[in-house]
Coordinates of C-alpha atoms and ligand atoms in Angstrom, one line a residue:
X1 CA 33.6 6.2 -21.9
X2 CA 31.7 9.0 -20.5
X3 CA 30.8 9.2 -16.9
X4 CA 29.0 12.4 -15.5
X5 CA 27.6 12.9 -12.5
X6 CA 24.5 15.2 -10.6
X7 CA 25.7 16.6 -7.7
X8 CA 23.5 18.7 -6.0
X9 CA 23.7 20.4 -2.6
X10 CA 20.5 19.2 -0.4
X11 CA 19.9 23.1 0.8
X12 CA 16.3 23.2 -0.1
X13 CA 13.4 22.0 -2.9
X14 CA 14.7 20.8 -6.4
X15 CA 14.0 24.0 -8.5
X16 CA 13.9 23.8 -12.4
X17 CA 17.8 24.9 -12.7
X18 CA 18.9 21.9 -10.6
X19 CA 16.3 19.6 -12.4
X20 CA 17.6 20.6 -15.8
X21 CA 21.2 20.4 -14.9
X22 CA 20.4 16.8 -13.9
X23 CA 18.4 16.3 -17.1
X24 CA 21.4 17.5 -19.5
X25 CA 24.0 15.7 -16.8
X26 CA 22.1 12.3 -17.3
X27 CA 21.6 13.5 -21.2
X28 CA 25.4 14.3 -21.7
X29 CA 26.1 11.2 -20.7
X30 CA 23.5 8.6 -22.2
X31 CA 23.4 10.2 -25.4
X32 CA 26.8 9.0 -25.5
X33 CA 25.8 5.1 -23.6
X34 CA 28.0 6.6 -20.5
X35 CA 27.2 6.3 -17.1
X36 CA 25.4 8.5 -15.0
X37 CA 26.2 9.1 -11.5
X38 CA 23.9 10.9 -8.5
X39 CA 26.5 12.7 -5.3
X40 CA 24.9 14.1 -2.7
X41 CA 26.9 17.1 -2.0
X42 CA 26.3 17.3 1.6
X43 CA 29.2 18.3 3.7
X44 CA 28.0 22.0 4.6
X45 CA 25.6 20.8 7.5
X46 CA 24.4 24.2 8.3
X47 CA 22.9 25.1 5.0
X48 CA 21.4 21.6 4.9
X49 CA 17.4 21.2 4.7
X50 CA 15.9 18.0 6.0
X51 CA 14.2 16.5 3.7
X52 CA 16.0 17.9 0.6
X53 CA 17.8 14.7 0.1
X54 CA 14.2 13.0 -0.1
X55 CA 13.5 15.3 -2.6
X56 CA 15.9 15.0 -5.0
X57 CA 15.2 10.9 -5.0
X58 CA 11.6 11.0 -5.6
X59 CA 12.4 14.5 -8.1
X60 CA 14.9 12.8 -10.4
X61 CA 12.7 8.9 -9.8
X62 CA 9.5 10.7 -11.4
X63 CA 12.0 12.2 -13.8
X64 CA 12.9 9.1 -14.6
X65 CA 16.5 9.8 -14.2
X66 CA 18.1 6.8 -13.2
X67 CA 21.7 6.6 -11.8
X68 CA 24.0 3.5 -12.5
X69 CA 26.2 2.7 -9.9
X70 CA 27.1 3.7 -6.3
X71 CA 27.9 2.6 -3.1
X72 CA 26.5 -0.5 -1.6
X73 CA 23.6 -0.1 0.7
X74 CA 22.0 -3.7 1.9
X75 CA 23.2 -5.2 -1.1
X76 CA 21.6 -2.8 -3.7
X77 CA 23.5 0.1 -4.8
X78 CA 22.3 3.9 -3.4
X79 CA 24.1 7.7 -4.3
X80 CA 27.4 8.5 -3.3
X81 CA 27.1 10.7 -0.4
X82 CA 30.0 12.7 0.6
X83 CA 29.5 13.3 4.3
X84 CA 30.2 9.6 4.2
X85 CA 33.4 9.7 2.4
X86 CA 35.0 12.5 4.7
X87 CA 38.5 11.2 5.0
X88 CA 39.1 10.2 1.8
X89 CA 39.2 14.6 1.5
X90 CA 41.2 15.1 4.6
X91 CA 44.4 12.9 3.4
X92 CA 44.5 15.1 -0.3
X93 CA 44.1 18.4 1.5
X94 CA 47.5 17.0 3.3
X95 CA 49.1 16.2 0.3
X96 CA 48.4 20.0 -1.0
X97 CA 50.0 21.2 2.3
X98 CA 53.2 19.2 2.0
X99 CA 53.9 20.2 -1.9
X100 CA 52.8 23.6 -0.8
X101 CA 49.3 23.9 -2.8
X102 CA 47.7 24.6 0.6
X103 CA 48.3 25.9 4.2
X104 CA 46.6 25.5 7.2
X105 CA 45.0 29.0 8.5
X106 CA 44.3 29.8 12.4
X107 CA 42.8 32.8 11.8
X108 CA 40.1 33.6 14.5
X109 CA 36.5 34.7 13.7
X110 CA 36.9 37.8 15.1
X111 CA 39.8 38.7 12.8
X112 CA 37.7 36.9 9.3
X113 CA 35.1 39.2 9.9
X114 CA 37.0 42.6 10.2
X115 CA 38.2 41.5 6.8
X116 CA 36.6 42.9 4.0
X117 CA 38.1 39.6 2.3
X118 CA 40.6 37.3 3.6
X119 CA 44.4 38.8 3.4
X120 CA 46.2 35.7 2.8
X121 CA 48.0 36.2 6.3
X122 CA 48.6 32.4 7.1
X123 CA 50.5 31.7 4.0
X124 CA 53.8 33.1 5.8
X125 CA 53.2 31.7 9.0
X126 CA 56.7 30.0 10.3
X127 CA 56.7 25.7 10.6
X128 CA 57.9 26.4 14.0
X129 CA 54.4 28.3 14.9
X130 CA 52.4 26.0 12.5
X131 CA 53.2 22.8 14.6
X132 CA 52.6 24.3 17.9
X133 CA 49.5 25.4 17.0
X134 CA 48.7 22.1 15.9
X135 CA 50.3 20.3 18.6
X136 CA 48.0 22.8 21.3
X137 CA 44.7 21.9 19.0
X138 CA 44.3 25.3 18.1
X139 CA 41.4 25.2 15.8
X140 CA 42.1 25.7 12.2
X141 CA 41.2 25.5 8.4
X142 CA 43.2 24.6 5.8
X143 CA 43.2 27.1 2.6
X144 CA 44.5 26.8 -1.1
X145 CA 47.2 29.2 -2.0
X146 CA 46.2 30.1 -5.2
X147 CA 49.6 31.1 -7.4
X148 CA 50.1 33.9 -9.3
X149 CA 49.6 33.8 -13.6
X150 CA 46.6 32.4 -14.9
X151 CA 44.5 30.0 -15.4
X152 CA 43.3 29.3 -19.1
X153 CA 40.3 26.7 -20.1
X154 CA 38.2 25.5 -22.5
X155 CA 33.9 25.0 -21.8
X156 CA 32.2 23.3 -24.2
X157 CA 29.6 25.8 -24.2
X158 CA 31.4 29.1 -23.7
X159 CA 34.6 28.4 -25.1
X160 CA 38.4 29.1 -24.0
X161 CA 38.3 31.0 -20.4
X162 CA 41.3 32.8 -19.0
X163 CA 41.3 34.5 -15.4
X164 CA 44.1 35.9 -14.0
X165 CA 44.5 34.5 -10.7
X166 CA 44.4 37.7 -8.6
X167 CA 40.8 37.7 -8.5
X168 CA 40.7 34.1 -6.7
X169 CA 41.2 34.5 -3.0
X170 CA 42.9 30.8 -0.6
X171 CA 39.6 29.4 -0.4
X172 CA 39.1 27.0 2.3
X173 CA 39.2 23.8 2.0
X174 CA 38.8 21.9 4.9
X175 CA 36.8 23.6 7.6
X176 CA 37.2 23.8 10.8
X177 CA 35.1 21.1 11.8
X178 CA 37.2 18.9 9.5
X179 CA 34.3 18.7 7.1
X180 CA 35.9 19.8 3.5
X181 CA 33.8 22.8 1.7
X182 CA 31.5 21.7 -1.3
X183 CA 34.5 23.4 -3.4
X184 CA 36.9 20.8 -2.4
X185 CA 34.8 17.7 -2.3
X186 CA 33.5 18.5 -5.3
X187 CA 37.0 18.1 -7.5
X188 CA 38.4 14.9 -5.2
X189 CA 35.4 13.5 -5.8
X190 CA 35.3 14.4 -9.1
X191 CA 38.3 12.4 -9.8
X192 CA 37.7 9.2 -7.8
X193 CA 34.7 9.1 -9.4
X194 CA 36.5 9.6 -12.6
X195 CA 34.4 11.6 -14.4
X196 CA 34.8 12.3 -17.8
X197 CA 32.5 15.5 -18.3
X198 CA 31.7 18.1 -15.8
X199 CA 28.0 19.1 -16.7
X200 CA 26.6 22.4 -14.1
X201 CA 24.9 25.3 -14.0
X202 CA 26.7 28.6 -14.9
X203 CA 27.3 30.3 -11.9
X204 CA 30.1 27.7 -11.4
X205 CA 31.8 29.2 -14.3
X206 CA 33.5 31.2 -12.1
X207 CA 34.8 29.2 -9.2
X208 CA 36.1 26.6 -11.9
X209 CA 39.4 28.1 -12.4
X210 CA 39.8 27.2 -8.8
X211 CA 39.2 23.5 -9.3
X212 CA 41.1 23.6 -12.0
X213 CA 44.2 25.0 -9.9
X214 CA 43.4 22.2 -7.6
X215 CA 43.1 19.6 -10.4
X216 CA 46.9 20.4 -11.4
X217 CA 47.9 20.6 -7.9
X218 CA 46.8 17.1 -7.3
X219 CA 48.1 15.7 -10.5
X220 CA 44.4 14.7 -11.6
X221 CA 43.5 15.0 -15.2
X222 CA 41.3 17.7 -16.3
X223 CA 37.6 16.9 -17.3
X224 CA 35.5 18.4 -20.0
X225 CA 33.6 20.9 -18.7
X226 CA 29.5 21.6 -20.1
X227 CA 28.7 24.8 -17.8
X228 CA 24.8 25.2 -18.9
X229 CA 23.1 28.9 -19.5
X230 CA 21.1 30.1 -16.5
X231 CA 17.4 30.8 -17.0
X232 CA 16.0 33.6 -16.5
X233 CA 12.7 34.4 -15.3
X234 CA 10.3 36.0 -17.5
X235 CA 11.1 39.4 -16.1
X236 CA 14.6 38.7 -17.2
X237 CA 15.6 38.1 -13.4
X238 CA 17.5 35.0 -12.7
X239 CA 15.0 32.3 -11.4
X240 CA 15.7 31.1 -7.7
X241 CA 14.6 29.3 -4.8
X242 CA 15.1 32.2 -2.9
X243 CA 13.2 34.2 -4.9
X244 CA 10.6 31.9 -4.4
X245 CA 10.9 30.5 -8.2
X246 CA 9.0 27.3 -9.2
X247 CA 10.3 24.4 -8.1
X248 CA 9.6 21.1 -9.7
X249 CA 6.8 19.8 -7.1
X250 CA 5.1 23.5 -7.3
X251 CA 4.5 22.4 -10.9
X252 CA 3.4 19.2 -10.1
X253 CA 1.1 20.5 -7.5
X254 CA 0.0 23.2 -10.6
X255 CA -1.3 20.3 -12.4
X256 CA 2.0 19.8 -14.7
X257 CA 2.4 16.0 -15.8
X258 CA 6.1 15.3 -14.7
X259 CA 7.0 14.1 -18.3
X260 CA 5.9 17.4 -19.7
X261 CA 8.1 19.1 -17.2
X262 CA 10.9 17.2 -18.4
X263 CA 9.9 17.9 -22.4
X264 CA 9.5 21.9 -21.3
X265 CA 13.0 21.7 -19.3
X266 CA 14.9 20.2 -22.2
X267 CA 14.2 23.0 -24.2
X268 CA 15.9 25.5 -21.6
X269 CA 19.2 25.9 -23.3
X270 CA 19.2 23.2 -25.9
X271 CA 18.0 23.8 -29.7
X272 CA 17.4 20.0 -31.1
X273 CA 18.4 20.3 -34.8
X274 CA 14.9 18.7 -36.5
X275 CA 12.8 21.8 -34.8
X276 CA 10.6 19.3 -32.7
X277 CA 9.6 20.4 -29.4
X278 CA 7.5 17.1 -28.1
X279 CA 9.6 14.4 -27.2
X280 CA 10.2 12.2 -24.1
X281 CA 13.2 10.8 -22.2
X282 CA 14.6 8.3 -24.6
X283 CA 14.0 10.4 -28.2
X284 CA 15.6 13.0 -26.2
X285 CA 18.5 10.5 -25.7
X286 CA 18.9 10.0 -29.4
X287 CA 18.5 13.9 -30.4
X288 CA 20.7 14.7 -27.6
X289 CA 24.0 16.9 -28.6
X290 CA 26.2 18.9 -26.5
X291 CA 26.7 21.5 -30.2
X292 CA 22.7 22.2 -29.1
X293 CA 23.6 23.4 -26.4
X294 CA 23.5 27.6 -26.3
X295 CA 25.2 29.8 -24.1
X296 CA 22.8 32.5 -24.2
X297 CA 20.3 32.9 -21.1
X298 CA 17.2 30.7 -21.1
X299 CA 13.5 32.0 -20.2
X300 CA 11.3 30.1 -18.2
X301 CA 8.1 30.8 -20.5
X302 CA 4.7 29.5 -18.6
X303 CA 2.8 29.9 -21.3
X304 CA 5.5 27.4 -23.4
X305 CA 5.1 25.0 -20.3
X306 CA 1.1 24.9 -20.8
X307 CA 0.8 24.5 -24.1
X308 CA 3.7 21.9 -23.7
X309 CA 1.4 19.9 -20.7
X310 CA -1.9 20.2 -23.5
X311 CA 0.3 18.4 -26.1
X312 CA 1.0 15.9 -23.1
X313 CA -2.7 15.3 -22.7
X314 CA -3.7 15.1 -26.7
X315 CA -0.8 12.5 -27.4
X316 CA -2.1 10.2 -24.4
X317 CA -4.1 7.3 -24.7
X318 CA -7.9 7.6 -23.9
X319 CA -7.2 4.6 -21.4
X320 CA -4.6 6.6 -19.5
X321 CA -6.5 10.1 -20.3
X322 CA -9.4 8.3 -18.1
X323 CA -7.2 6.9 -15.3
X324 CA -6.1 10.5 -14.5
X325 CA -10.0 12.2 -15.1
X326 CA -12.2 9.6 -14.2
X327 CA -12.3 11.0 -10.2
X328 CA -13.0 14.6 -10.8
X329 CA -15.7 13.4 -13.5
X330 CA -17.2 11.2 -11.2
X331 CA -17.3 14.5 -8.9
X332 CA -18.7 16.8 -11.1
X333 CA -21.2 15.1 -12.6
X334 CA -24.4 13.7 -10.9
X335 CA -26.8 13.7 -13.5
X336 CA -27.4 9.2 -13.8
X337 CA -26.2 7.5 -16.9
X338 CA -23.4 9.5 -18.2
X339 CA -20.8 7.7 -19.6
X340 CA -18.0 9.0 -18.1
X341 CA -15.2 7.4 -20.5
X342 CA -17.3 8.9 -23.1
X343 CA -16.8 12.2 -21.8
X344 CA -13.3 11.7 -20.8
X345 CA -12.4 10.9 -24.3
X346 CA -13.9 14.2 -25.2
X347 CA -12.7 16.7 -23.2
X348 CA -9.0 15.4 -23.7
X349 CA -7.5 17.3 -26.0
X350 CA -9.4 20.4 -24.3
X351 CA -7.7 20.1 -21.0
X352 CA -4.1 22.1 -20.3
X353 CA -4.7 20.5 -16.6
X354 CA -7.1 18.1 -14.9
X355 CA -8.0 20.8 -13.2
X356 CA -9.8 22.3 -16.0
X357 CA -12.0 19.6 -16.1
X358 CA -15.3 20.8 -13.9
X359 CA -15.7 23.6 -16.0
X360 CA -15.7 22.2 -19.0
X361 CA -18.4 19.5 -17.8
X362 CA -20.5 21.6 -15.8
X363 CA -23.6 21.9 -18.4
X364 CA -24.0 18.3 -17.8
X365 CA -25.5 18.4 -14.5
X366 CA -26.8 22.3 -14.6
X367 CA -28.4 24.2 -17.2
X368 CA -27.5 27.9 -17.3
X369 CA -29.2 31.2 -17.8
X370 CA -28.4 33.1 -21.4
X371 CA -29.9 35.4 -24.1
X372 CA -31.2 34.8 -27.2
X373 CA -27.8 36.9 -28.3
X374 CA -25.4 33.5 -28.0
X375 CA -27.5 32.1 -31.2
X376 CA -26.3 34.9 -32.5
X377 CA -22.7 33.8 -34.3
X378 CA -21.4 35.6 -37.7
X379 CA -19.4 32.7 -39.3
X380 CA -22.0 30.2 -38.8
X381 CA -24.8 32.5 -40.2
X382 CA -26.9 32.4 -37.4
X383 CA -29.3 34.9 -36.0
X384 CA -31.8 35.0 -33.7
X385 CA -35.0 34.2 -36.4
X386 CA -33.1 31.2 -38.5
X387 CA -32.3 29.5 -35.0
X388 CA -35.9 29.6 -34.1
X389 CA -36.9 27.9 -37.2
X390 CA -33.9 25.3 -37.3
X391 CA -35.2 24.4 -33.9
X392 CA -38.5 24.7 -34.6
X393 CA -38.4 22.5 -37.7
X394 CA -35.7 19.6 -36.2
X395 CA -37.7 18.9 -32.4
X396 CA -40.0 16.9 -33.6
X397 CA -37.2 14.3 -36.0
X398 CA -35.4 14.3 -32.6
X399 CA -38.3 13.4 -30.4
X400 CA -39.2 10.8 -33.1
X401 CA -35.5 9.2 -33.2
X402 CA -35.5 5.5 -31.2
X403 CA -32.0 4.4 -31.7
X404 CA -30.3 7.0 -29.7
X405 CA -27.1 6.2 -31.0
X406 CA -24.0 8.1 -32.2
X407 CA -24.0 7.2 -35.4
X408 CA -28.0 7.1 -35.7
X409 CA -28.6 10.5 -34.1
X410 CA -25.5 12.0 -37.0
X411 CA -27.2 10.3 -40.1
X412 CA -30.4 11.4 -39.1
X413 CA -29.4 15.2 -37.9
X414 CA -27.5 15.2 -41.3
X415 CA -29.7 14.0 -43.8
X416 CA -32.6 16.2 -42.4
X417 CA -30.3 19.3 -42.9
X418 CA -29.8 18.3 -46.5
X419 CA -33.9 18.5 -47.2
X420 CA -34.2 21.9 -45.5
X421 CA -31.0 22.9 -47.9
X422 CA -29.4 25.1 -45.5
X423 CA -25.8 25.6 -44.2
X424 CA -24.6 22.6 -41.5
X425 CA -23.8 25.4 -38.8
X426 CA -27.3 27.1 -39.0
X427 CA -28.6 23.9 -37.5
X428 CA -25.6 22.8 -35.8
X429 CA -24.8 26.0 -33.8
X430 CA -28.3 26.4 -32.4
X431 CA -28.2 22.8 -31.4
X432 CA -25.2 23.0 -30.2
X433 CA -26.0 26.6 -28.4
X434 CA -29.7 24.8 -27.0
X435 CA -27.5 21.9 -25.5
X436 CA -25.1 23.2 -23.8
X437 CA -26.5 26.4 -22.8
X438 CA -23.1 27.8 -22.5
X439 CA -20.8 30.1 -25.4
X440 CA -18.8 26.9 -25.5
X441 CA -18.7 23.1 -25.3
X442 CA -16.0 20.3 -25.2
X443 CA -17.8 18.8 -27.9
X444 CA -20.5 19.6 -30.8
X445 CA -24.2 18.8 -30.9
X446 CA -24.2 15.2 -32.1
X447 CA -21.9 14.6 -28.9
X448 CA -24.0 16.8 -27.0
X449 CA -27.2 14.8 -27.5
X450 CA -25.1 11.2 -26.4
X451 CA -24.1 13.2 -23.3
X452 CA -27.1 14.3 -22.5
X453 CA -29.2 12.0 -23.8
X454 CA -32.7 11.9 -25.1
X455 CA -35.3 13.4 -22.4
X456 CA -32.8 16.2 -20.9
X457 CA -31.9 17.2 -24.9
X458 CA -35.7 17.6 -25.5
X459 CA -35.9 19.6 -22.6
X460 CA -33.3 21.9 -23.7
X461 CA -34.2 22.1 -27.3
X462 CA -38.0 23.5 -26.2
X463 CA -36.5 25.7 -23.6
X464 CA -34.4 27.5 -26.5
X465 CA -37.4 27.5 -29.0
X466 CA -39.4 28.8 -25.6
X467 CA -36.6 31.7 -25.1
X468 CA -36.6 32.7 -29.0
X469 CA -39.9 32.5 -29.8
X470 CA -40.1 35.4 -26.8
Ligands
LIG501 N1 26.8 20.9 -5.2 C1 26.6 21.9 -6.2 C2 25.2 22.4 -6.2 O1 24.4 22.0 -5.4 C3 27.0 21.4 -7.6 C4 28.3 21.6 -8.0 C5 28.7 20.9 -9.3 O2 27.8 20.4 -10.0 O3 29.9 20.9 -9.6 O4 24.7 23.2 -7.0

């Protein structure tokens, strides 16, 4: 059975890595029907944000990431969190001491920081000096003693690793304040969790030899381990928080629909083998396959995202479309009987955010100033002189039309065309052109006129014939 586990550190806002190591952690697992676990890695108080923690529940809630099990909290069951566990750490660190995997290190401050790195000093201190140390509370830390050789293992993503162990210093493992480092935590945890899979970010490539150390120090078995690609910025820098790289509510805030986000974020690192690209949580489930995943870096390509969030908005329904669009219509338009559903349903698959929305219904309410140039378009055969006539000749069918209906207003428009025996656009565009009074429109003419409806559509027709006729 496969059990993974997220296990972020709350030191700031949930940025795209973190969410997409949570994404493939939950995917690792439930592709598989495993469980998936949420740690709060919390132990290092001083790098701790406030309301990080917060953050990462209502992040990986929008997600839709839901964890299965945990400790009881009032009789439901909330994320492990370690700060709460902190002796189960303390009586393991022991147990390295006594079968001498670890050593307890008094070294002051003072003498750490005229270290370029630490010197291993401690690890010959006598027992005699060890327990009067402790016995006078002199403050301490306790370190693994990392052996000599090497340590060999396998990723699932980047293969068989081997590191010789001179380049790992005694990292500490309990801290001075009896609180263990995130390093430490992270493997005891690991195994009294028993997790099957290890599922992180890249940069932890490099301290797993450590844990791995540690793993065969306690006895545990060793997991798999799914180390995941970084991504790179599209300057080819890594992305960051502190470089002030997006995190998951900046794109939120952009305008990005959180299952979008999720959709883009998948794609960072994983290659589904059918080619699609628009999928949500649970096809992603099924698709899901640790082969997909590539080792090579990831960019984090905006322009991906967008198109990504404008699929999101053509796929939804126009019910939904209109839950989300139906305030900032009602704010941008003024002019009476609109139907704003009506509109909403057109400008839908227009939108890459709702944001877009005001300019794209702006001709409603306002007419704007042009030249007789925008009748002026080379695939639709316009020109200046043919637009004059094809609005010349259709005013007075439109001021004679009664049923101002969709379907009316089309048969009508279309059937007149046919007698003059001219092309569809060299009526349509100059309608269309007349109308809006813009270079472009959420919708064409037949739309226009429903939009606008009869009176202002009039108006607009004569001002054009006005303009051309000039
Ligand atoms: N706590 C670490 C972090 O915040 C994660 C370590 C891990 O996943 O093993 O990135």
């Amino acid at each position: 059975m496969i059990r993974t586990r997220f296990a972020p550190s709350p030191t700031g806002y949930m940025h795209i890595g973190n969410l997409r190591s949570a994404l493939y952690t939950y995917l690792v697992a439930k592709s598989e029907g495993g469980t998936f676990i949420l740690r709060i890695e919390d132990t290092d108080k001083n790098r701790q944000v406030d309301d990080a923690t917060d953050i990462i529940y209502k992040t990986l809630e929008i997600a839709g990431l839901t964890y299965d099990e945990g400790p009881n909290v009032g009789g439901d069951f909330g994320p492990y969190i370690q700060s709460e566990r902190k002796s189960n750490y303390i009586k393991y660190a022991k147990q390295l001491v006594d079968d001498g995997f670890a050593y307890y290190c008094f070294c002051t401050k003072e003498r750490l920081e005229s270290l370029d790195s630490y010197d291993n000093h401690c690890r010959s201190l006598s027992s005699d000096l060890i327990e009067e140390n402790l016995k006078n509370n002199v403050p301490y830390v306790i370190r693994q003693l990392i052996p000599d050789g090497y340590t060999n293992f396998k990723d699932q993503v980047y293969g068989k690793i081997s590191v010789d162990n001179k380049e790992l210093d005694d990292q500490v493992l309990i801290k001075a304040d009896g609180f263990p480092t995130y390093n430490f935590a992270n493997v005891v945890d690991d195994h009294l969790m028993e997790i099957s899979h290890i599922v992180r970010g890249s940069e932890y490539l490099s301290s797993t030899p450590k844990y791995i150390l540690l793993y065969k120090a306690l006895n545990f078995p060793i997991p798999a381990f799914i180390h995941l690609p970084l991504i790179q910025g599209e300057d080819g820098q890594k992305l960051s928080k502190r470089r002030g790289d997006a995190s998951f509510q900046d794109l939120i805030d952009q305008g990005y629909l959180p299952d979008a986000i999720i959709n883009y974020i998948a794609l960072l690192g994983f290659s589904p083998s059918n080619n699609k690209e628009i999928f949500n949580l649970n096809e992603l489930t099924e698709i899901f396959n640790v082969k997909g995943l590539n080792k090579s870096p990831a960019t984090f390509d905006t322009k991906k995202l967008m198109w990504v969030n404008t699929e999101y908005f053509k796929k939804m329904s126009e019910d939904d479309f209109f839950l989300l669009s139906e305030k900032i219509l009602a704010d941008n338009i003024k002019r009476p009987n609109i139907d704003l559903k009506y509109v909403s349903s057109l400008v839908k698959s227009r939108v890459t955010f709702i944001k877009d929305i005001p300019s794209l219904v702006d001709f409603i309410d306002n007419t704007f100033h042009y030249e007789k140039d925008l009748f002026v378009h080379k695939k639709m055969k316009t020109n200046e002189e043919n637009s004059l006539t094809s609005l010349q000749n259709i005013l007075p069918i439109i001021e004679s039309i009664e049923d101002w209906s969709l379907d009316n207003i089309h048969d009508t428009v279309f059937s007149f065309i046919k007698t003059l025996e001219i092309k569809n656009g060299v009526m349509l565009w100059p309608l269309r052109t007349a109308l809006s009074t813009k270079p472009t429109s959420p919708c064409g003419a037949i739309d226009l006129f429903i939009l606008l409806g009869k009176n202002e559509s009039i108006k607009r027709i004569k001002h054009a014939i006005n303009l051309l006729s000039n």
